[in-house]
């Protein structure tokens, strides 16, 4: 999927005004000014409820060259999935970070200052990036079951806004005290497993909770998902996460397994609630796939 950046002139911004306690709105005039430097036509659509962003994408099909998700990780997930559902003349995609963690925007090298991010978008640095797909649904950043779901479910919204990424550590510490194992069957060309586990992750981007806790060298253009299976968490495991050391495969087999794959089949007993880019709407079983170079995306200061 290739397009000449000079042909992308119409930009449609889908803005979640409540993201990050309204951070984007505080700088919106400056953001809009920067976007108009790079695009001839900039239209803004403000959401008022979950799901409205996806509805805007559907309405804009065939009427815009670029859709920009302006908000937090939930906004990005909703809009990216809606864009990916467009089969013909799919618009390009971009992100204006406005939430607490902004994980996938970080993977794309976007500045976390919204005005500077708008400057980056206007530079029109496009890349075709990988996305994940499972059971007819899409994700840009990660797919997970087990502890990752419990952590995100137990985060208090007020704590998240006050402490940001630290809230994930606090929630993780709480979840590690009450975790329950589940049966999991993993099948791929690269890895097979049948047994009990505490967590399984398949990731496209390196950031979770605003940091690089698991896979700091993840490549979003290699056609593979980085996968992590945690059999039984321990104090040393928590310490490794905090120090971002899980990329050290020398500890392979000491409670966790790492592999890469383009397709993974997952079955669990009992069924597990899936955390997909921070959204929790689906349950196992799943077949997870990496769709290489599937989404034409604006990127910031990052090497690919």
Tab-separated table of C-alpha atoms in Angstrom:
chain	number	residue	atom	x	y	z
A	1	UNK	CA	0.000	0.000	0.000
A	2	UNK	CA	1.783	3.138	-1.193
A	3	UNK	CA	0.581	6.680	-1.753
A	4	UNK	CA	2.280	9.893	-2.699
A	5	UNK	CA	2.189	12.170	0.390
A	6	UNK	CA	1.415	15.142	-1.860
A	7	UNK	CA	-1.938	13.552	-2.757
A	8	UNK	CA	-3.045	13.445	0.883
A	9	UNK	CA	-4.663	16.842	1.317
A	10	UNK	CA	-7.908	16.198	3.236
A	11	UNK	CA	-7.407	15.436	6.925
A	12	UNK	CA	-10.258	14.464	9.233
A	13	UNK	CA	-9.535	14.685	12.966
A	14	UNK	CA	-11.733	12.645	15.283
A	15	UNK	CA	-11.280	14.265	18.680
A	16	UNK	CA	-12.189	12.852	22.069
A	17	UNK	CA	-12.442	16.115	24.047
A	18	UNK	CA	-12.540	14.334	27.417
A	19	UNK	CA	-9.320	12.334	26.921
A	20	UNK	CA	-6.608	13.052	29.465
A	21	UNK	CA	-8.928	15.400	31.349
A	22	UNK	CA	-9.219	17.655	28.310
A	23	UNK	CA	-5.486	18.147	27.660
A	24	UNK	CA	-5.927	18.417	23.902
A	25	UNK	CA	-8.583	21.097	24.180
A	26	UNK	CA	-6.245	23.316	26.179
A	27	UNK	CA	-3.900	23.548	23.181
A	28	UNK	CA	-6.341	22.955	20.364
A	29	UNK	CA	-5.996	26.279	18.559
A	30	UNK	CA	-2.230	25.761	18.247
A	31	UNK	CA	-2.710	22.118	17.228
A	32	UNK	CA	-5.155	23.065	14.489
A	33	UNK	CA	-2.859	25.800	13.223
A	34	UNK	CA	-0.017	23.298	12.814
A	35	UNK	CA	-2.217	20.764	11.031
A	36	UNK	CA	-3.296	23.380	8.512
A	37	UNK	CA	0.367	23.870	7.594
A	38	UNK	CA	0.488	20.353	6.151
A	39	UNK	CA	-3.067	19.790	4.908
A	40	UNK	CA	-5.270	21.927	2.685
A	41	UNK	CA	-8.526	20.814	4.296
A	42	UNK	CA	-8.762	19.960	8.000
A	43	UNK	CA	-12.121	18.966	9.472
A	44	UNK	CA	-12.682	18.193	13.165
A	45	UNK	CA	-15.293	15.794	14.554
A	46	UNK	CA	-15.775	15.755	18.328
A	47	UNK	CA	-17.049	12.598	19.997
A	48	UNK	CA	-19.513	12.614	22.863
A	49	UNK	CA	-19.770	8.881	23.614
A	50	UNK	CA	-17.898	5.590	23.072
A	51	UNK	CA	-18.471	4.216	19.586
A	52	UNK	CA	-19.108	7.595	18.010
A	53	UNK	CA	-15.545	7.751	16.675
A	54	UNK	CA	-16.094	4.551	14.679
A	55	UNK	CA	-19.366	5.978	13.364
A	56	UNK	CA	-17.535	9.073	12.129
A	57	UNK	CA	-15.019	6.854	10.308
A	58	UNK	CA	-17.847	5.060	8.538
A	59	UNK	CA	-19.415	8.368	7.506
A	60	UNK	CA	-16.063	9.615	6.180
A	61	UNK	CA	-15.394	6.576	3.993
A	62	UNK	CA	-14.427	7.789	0.521
A	63	UNK	CA	-14.552	11.441	1.616
A	64	UNK	CA	-11.132	11.966	3.212
A	65	UNK	CA	-7.471	11.094	2.638
A	66	UNK	CA	-6.397	10.841	6.268
A	67	UNK	CA	-8.077	10.100	9.584
A	68	UNK	CA	-6.342	11.318	12.731
A	69	UNK	CA	-7.288	9.853	16.113
A	70	UNK	CA	-6.952	12.613	18.729
A	71	UNK	CA	-7.180	11.189	22.226
A	72	UNK	CA	-5.960	8.376	24.433
A	73	UNK	CA	-5.339	4.691	23.792
A	74	UNK	CA	-9.045	3.827	23.780
A	75	UNK	CA	-9.758	6.448	21.137
A	76	UNK	CA	-6.822	5.250	19.030
A	77	UNK	CA	-7.977	1.623	19.222
A	78	UNK	CA	-11.582	2.417	18.276
A	79	UNK	CA	-10.693	4.606	15.314
A	80	UNK	CA	-7.830	2.444	14.027
A	81	UNK	CA	-10.063	-0.630	14.054
A	82	UNK	CA	-12.746	1.266	12.137
A	83	UNK	CA	-10.200	2.450	9.554
A	84	UNK	CA	-8.854	-1.094	9.160
A	85	UNK	CA	-12.392	-2.319	8.495
A	86	UNK	CA	-12.503	-0.236	5.297
A	87	UNK	CA	-11.615	-2.651	2.500
A	88	UNK	CA	-11.312	-0.289	-0.478
A	89	UNK	CA	-9.681	3.143	-0.643
A	90	UNK	CA	-8.664	2.913	2.983
A	91	UNK	CA	-7.604	6.340	4.296
A	92	UNK	CA	-4.207	6.852	5.900
A	93	UNK	CA	-4.051	6.970	9.704
A	94	UNK	CA	-2.426	9.256	12.253
A	95	UNK	CA	-2.417	9.903	16.000
A	96	UNK	CA	-2.514	13.053	18.115
A	97	UNK	CA	-1.701	11.778	21.625
A	98	UNK	CA	-3.990	13.138	24.313
A	99	UNK	CA	-4.377	10.431	26.946
A	100	UNK	CA	-2.413	9.205	29.939
A	101	UNK	CA	-0.084	6.619	28.395
A	102	UNK	CA	-0.498	7.007	24.612
A	103	UNK	CA	1.259	3.703	23.987
A	104	UNK	CA	0.951	3.262	20.239
A	105	UNK	CA	1.697	6.898	19.502
A	106	UNK	CA	5.020	6.341	21.278
A	107	UNK	CA	5.696	3.324	19.069
A	108	UNK	CA	5.232	5.597	16.058
A	109	UNK	CA	7.687	8.135	17.445
A	110	UNK	CA	5.074	10.803	18.082
A	111	UNK	CA	5.987	13.651	20.394
A	112	UNK	CA	3.784	13.600	23.482
A	113	UNK	CA	3.266	17.354	23.272
A	114	UNK	CA	0.148	17.680	21.062
A	115	UNK	CA	1.374	20.811	19.253
A	116	UNK	CA	4.712	19.219	18.388
A	117	UNK	CA	2.883	16.032	17.373
A	118	UNK	CA	0.763	18.104	14.994
A	119	UNK	CA	3.976	19.487	13.498
A	120	UNK	CA	5.171	15.912	12.936
A	121	UNK	CA	1.909	14.948	11.237
A	122	UNK	CA	2.229	17.917	8.886
A	123	UNK	CA	5.647	16.642	7.778
A	124	UNK	CA	3.857	13.662	6.177
A	125	UNK	CA	6.288	10.891	7.055
A	126	UNK	CA	4.291	7.827	6.033
A	127	UNK	CA	5.093	4.172	6.745
A	128	UNK	CA	3.156	0.979	6.143
A	129	UNK	CA	2.923	-0.719	9.525
A	130	UNK	CA	1.816	-4.105	10.831
A	131	UNK	CA	-1.432	-4.619	12.732
A	132	UNK	CA	-2.850	-7.536	14.658
A	133	UNK	CA	-6.079	-9.350	13.832
A	134	UNK	CA	-8.116	-11.879	15.815
A	135	UNK	CA	-11.529	-13.345	15.106
A	136	UNK	CA	-12.378	-10.517	12.712
A	137	UNK	CA	-11.198	-7.732	15.036
A	138	UNK	CA	-8.052	-5.591	14.831
A	139	UNK	CA	-5.474	-4.206	17.237
A	140	UNK	CA	-2.454	-1.988	16.796
A	141	UNK	CA	-0.576	-2.452	20.061
A	142	UNK	CA	-1.241	-5.647	22.022
A	143	UNK	CA	-3.488	-8.638	22.711
A	144	UNK	CA	-3.409	-10.248	26.153
A	145	UNK	CA	-5.110	-12.538	28.649
A	146	UNK	CA	-4.548	-13.228	32.330
A	147	UNK	CA	-2.696	-10.778	34.545
A	148	UNK	CA	-2.606	-8.051	31.914
A	149	UNK	CA	-6.421	-7.974	31.965
A	150	UNK	CA	-6.598	-7.992	35.761
A	151	UNK	CA	-4.102	-5.132	35.956
A	152	UNK	CA	-6.018	-2.890	33.566
A	153	UNK	CA	-9.362	-3.723	35.180
A	154	UNK	CA	-8.148	-2.866	38.675
A	155	UNK	CA	-6.680	0.556	37.839
A	156	UNK	CA	-8.644	3.318	39.532
A	157	UNK	CA	-9.358	6.125	37.000
A	158	UNK	CA	-8.427	8.827	39.517
A	159	UNK	CA	-5.160	7.047	40.315
A	160	UNK	CA	-4.430	6.678	36.610
A	161	UNK	CA	-4.841	10.402	36.008
A	162	UNK	CA	-2.791	11.327	39.077
A	163	UNK	CA	0.081	8.867	38.763
A	164	UNK	CA	0.068	7.939	35.055
A	165	UNK	CA	2.332	4.966	34.310
A	166	UNK	CA	2.988	4.481	38.034
A	167	UNK	CA	-0.651	3.436	38.399
A	168	UNK	CA	0.144	0.345	36.307
A	169	UNK	CA	2.900	-0.640	38.731
A	170	UNK	CA	0.597	-0.168	41.699
A	171	UNK	CA	-2.147	-2.187	40.052
A	172	UNK	CA	0.320	-4.887	38.979
A	173	UNK	CA	1.583	-5.285	42.532
A	174	UNK	CA	-1.995	-5.768	43.708
A	175	UNK	CA	-2.794	-8.267	40.947
A	176	UNK	CA	0.298	-10.376	41.637
A	177	UNK	CA	-1.037	-10.996	45.149
A	178	UNK	CA	-4.338	-12.427	43.902
A	179	UNK	CA	-3.534	-14.018	40.529
A	180	UNK	CA	-5.113	-17.323	39.540
A	181	UNK	CA	-3.628	-19.678	36.930
A	182	UNK	CA	-5.629	-20.890	33.962
A	183	UNK	CA	-5.174	-23.670	31.435
A	184	UNK	CA	-3.845	-22.518	28.094
A	185	UNK	CA	-3.039	-24.209	24.805
A	186	UNK	CA	-0.780	-22.271	22.437
A	187	UNK	CA	-0.118	-23.463	18.907
A	188	UNK	CA	2.090	-21.826	16.280
A	189	UNK	CA	4.849	-22.895	13.908
A	190	UNK	CA	7.422	-21.525	16.321
A	191	UNK	CA	6.046	-22.564	19.725
A	192	UNK	CA	3.759	-25.157	21.314
A	193	UNK	CA	2.511	-25.177	24.891
A	194	UNK	CA	-0.149	-26.943	26.957
A	195	UNK	CA	-0.314	-26.200	30.664
A	196	UNK	CA	-1.135	-23.557	33.224
A	197	UNK	CA	-0.184	-19.912	32.955
A	198	UNK	CA	-0.699	-16.519	34.553
A	199	UNK	CA	-0.527	-14.369	31.429
A	200	UNK	CA	-0.057	-14.446	27.666
A	201	UNK	CA	0.772	-11.412	25.524
A	202	UNK	CA	1.062	-10.975	21.761
A	203	UNK	CA	2.354	-7.507	20.982
A	204	UNK	CA	2.882	-5.349	17.922
A	205	UNK	CA	4.171	-2.208	19.666
A	206	UNK	CA	6.757	-2.033	22.466
A	207	UNK	CA	4.900	0.202	24.938
A	208	UNK	CA	2.524	-0.855	27.717
A	209	UNK	CA	1.461	1.700	30.314
A	210	UNK	CA	3.760	4.309	28.803
A	211	UNK	CA	6.947	2.233	29.209
A	212	UNK	CA	8.748	-0.582	27.381
A	213	UNK	CA	8.304	-3.342	29.964
A	214	UNK	CA	8.429	-6.463	27.803
A	215	UNK	CA	9.788	-6.025	24.286
A	216	UNK	CA	11.827	-2.814	23.877
A	217	UNK	CA	13.055	-3.863	20.412
A	218	UNK	CA	9.707	-4.829	18.890
A	219	UNK	CA	9.522	-4.080	15.155
A	220	UNK	CA	6.136	-2.940	13.792
A	221	UNK	CA	7.132	-3.745	10.220
A	222	UNK	CA	8.592	-7.271	10.488
A	223	UNK	CA	5.352	-9.200	9.942
A	224	UNK	CA	5.547	-10.906	13.342
A	225	UNK	CA	4.062	-10.477	16.783
A	226	UNK	CA	6.315	-10.714	19.839
A	227	UNK	CA	4.790	-13.195	22.279
A	228	UNK	CA	5.336	-13.711	25.996
A	229	UNK	CA	3.962	-16.554	28.110
A	230	UNK	CA	4.242	-16.214	31.896
A	231	UNK	CA	3.751	-19.517	33.692
A	232	UNK	CA	4.072	-18.292	37.275
A	233	UNK	CA	4.991	-14.734	38.252
A	234	UNK	CA	7.564	-14.128	40.969
A	235	UNK	CA	9.271	-11.260	42.744
A	236	UNK	CA	12.211	-11.511	40.343
A	237	UNK	CA	9.805	-11.324	37.406
A	238	UNK	CA	8.280	-8.100	38.754
A	239	UNK	CA	11.763	-6.670	39.191
A	240	UNK	CA	12.690	-7.563	35.611
A	241	UNK	CA	9.551	-5.824	34.345
A	242	UNK	CA	10.341	-2.700	36.332
A	243	UNK	CA	13.878	-2.653	34.942
A	244	UNK	CA	12.717	-3.407	31.383
A	245	UNK	CA	14.904	-6.507	31.227
A	246	UNK	CA	12.606	-9.136	29.783
A	247	UNK	CA	14.279	-8.772	26.407
A	248	UNK	CA	17.155	-10.739	27.957
A	249	UNK	CA	16.370	-14.214	26.606
A	250	UNK	CA	19.106	-15.783	28.732
A	251	UNK	CA	16.425	-16.351	31.368
A	252	UNK	CA	14.231	-18.251	28.923
A	253	UNK	CA	12.504	-21.104	30.702
A	254	UNK	CA	12.701	-19.540	34.167
A	255	UNK	CA	8.964	-18.989	34.415
A	256	UNK	CA	8.438	-17.346	31.065
A	257	UNK	CA	8.768	-18.071	27.340
A	258	UNK	CA	9.376	-15.640	24.490
A	259	UNK	CA	8.827	-16.248	20.780
A	260	UNK	CA	7.830	-14.478	17.569
A	261	UNK	CA	5.122	-15.624	15.192
A	262	UNK	CA	2.824	-14.376	12.457
A	263	UNK	CA	-0.087	-16.605	13.573
A	264	UNK	CA	-0.960	-18.065	16.980
A	265	UNK	CA	-3.917	-20.193	18.051
A	266	UNK	CA	-5.007	-19.732	21.681
A	267	UNK	CA	-7.422	-21.841	23.710
A	268	UNK	CA	-8.025	-21.464	27.446
A	269	UNK	CA	-10.041	-23.070	30.205
A	270	UNK	CA	-11.953	-21.346	31.547
A	271	UNK	CA	-12.521	-18.736	28.846
A	272	UNK	CA	-10.415	-15.632	29.421
A	273	UNK	CA	-11.389	-12.007	28.949
A	274	UNK	CA	-9.115	-10.476	26.303
A	275	UNK	CA	-7.403	-7.136	26.838
A	276	UNK	CA	-6.951	-5.667	23.372
A	277	UNK	CA	-5.161	-2.287	23.374
A	278	UNK	CA	-6.722	-1.644	26.769
A	279	UNK	CA	-10.244	-2.520	25.631
A	280	UNK	CA	-11.951	-5.586	27.102
A	281	UNK	CA	-14.893	-6.838	24.999
A	282	UNK	CA	-14.034	-10.343	23.756
A	283	UNK	CA	-13.107	-13.762	25.125
A	284	UNK	CA	-10.987	-16.709	24.094
A	285	UNK	CA	-10.526	-18.865	22.029
A	286	UNK	CA	-8.745	-16.846	19.332
A	287	UNK	CA	-6.545	-17.137	16.304
A	288	UNK	CA	-4.215	-14.135	16.339
A	289	UNK	CA	-2.523	-12.991	13.139
A	290	UNK	CA	-0.029	-10.316	12.186
A	291	UNK	CA	-1.045	-8.486	9.016
A	292	UNK	CA	2.166	-7.082	7.586
A	293	UNK	CA	2.257	-3.520	6.210
A	294	UNK	CA	-1.511	-3.314	6.521
A	295	UNK	CA	-1.992	0.299	7.591
A	296	UNK	CA	-0.518	3.425	5.973
A	297	UNK	CA	0.386	5.545	8.967
A	298	UNK	CA	1.948	8.917	9.744
A	299	UNK	CA	5.015	8.527	11.939
A	300	UNK	CA	7.199	10.846	13.956
A	301	UNK	CA	10.854	10.799	14.897
A	302	UNK	CA	11.528	7.086	14.768
A	303	UNK	CA	13.713	4.846	12.622
A	304	UNK	CA	12.070	1.939	10.784
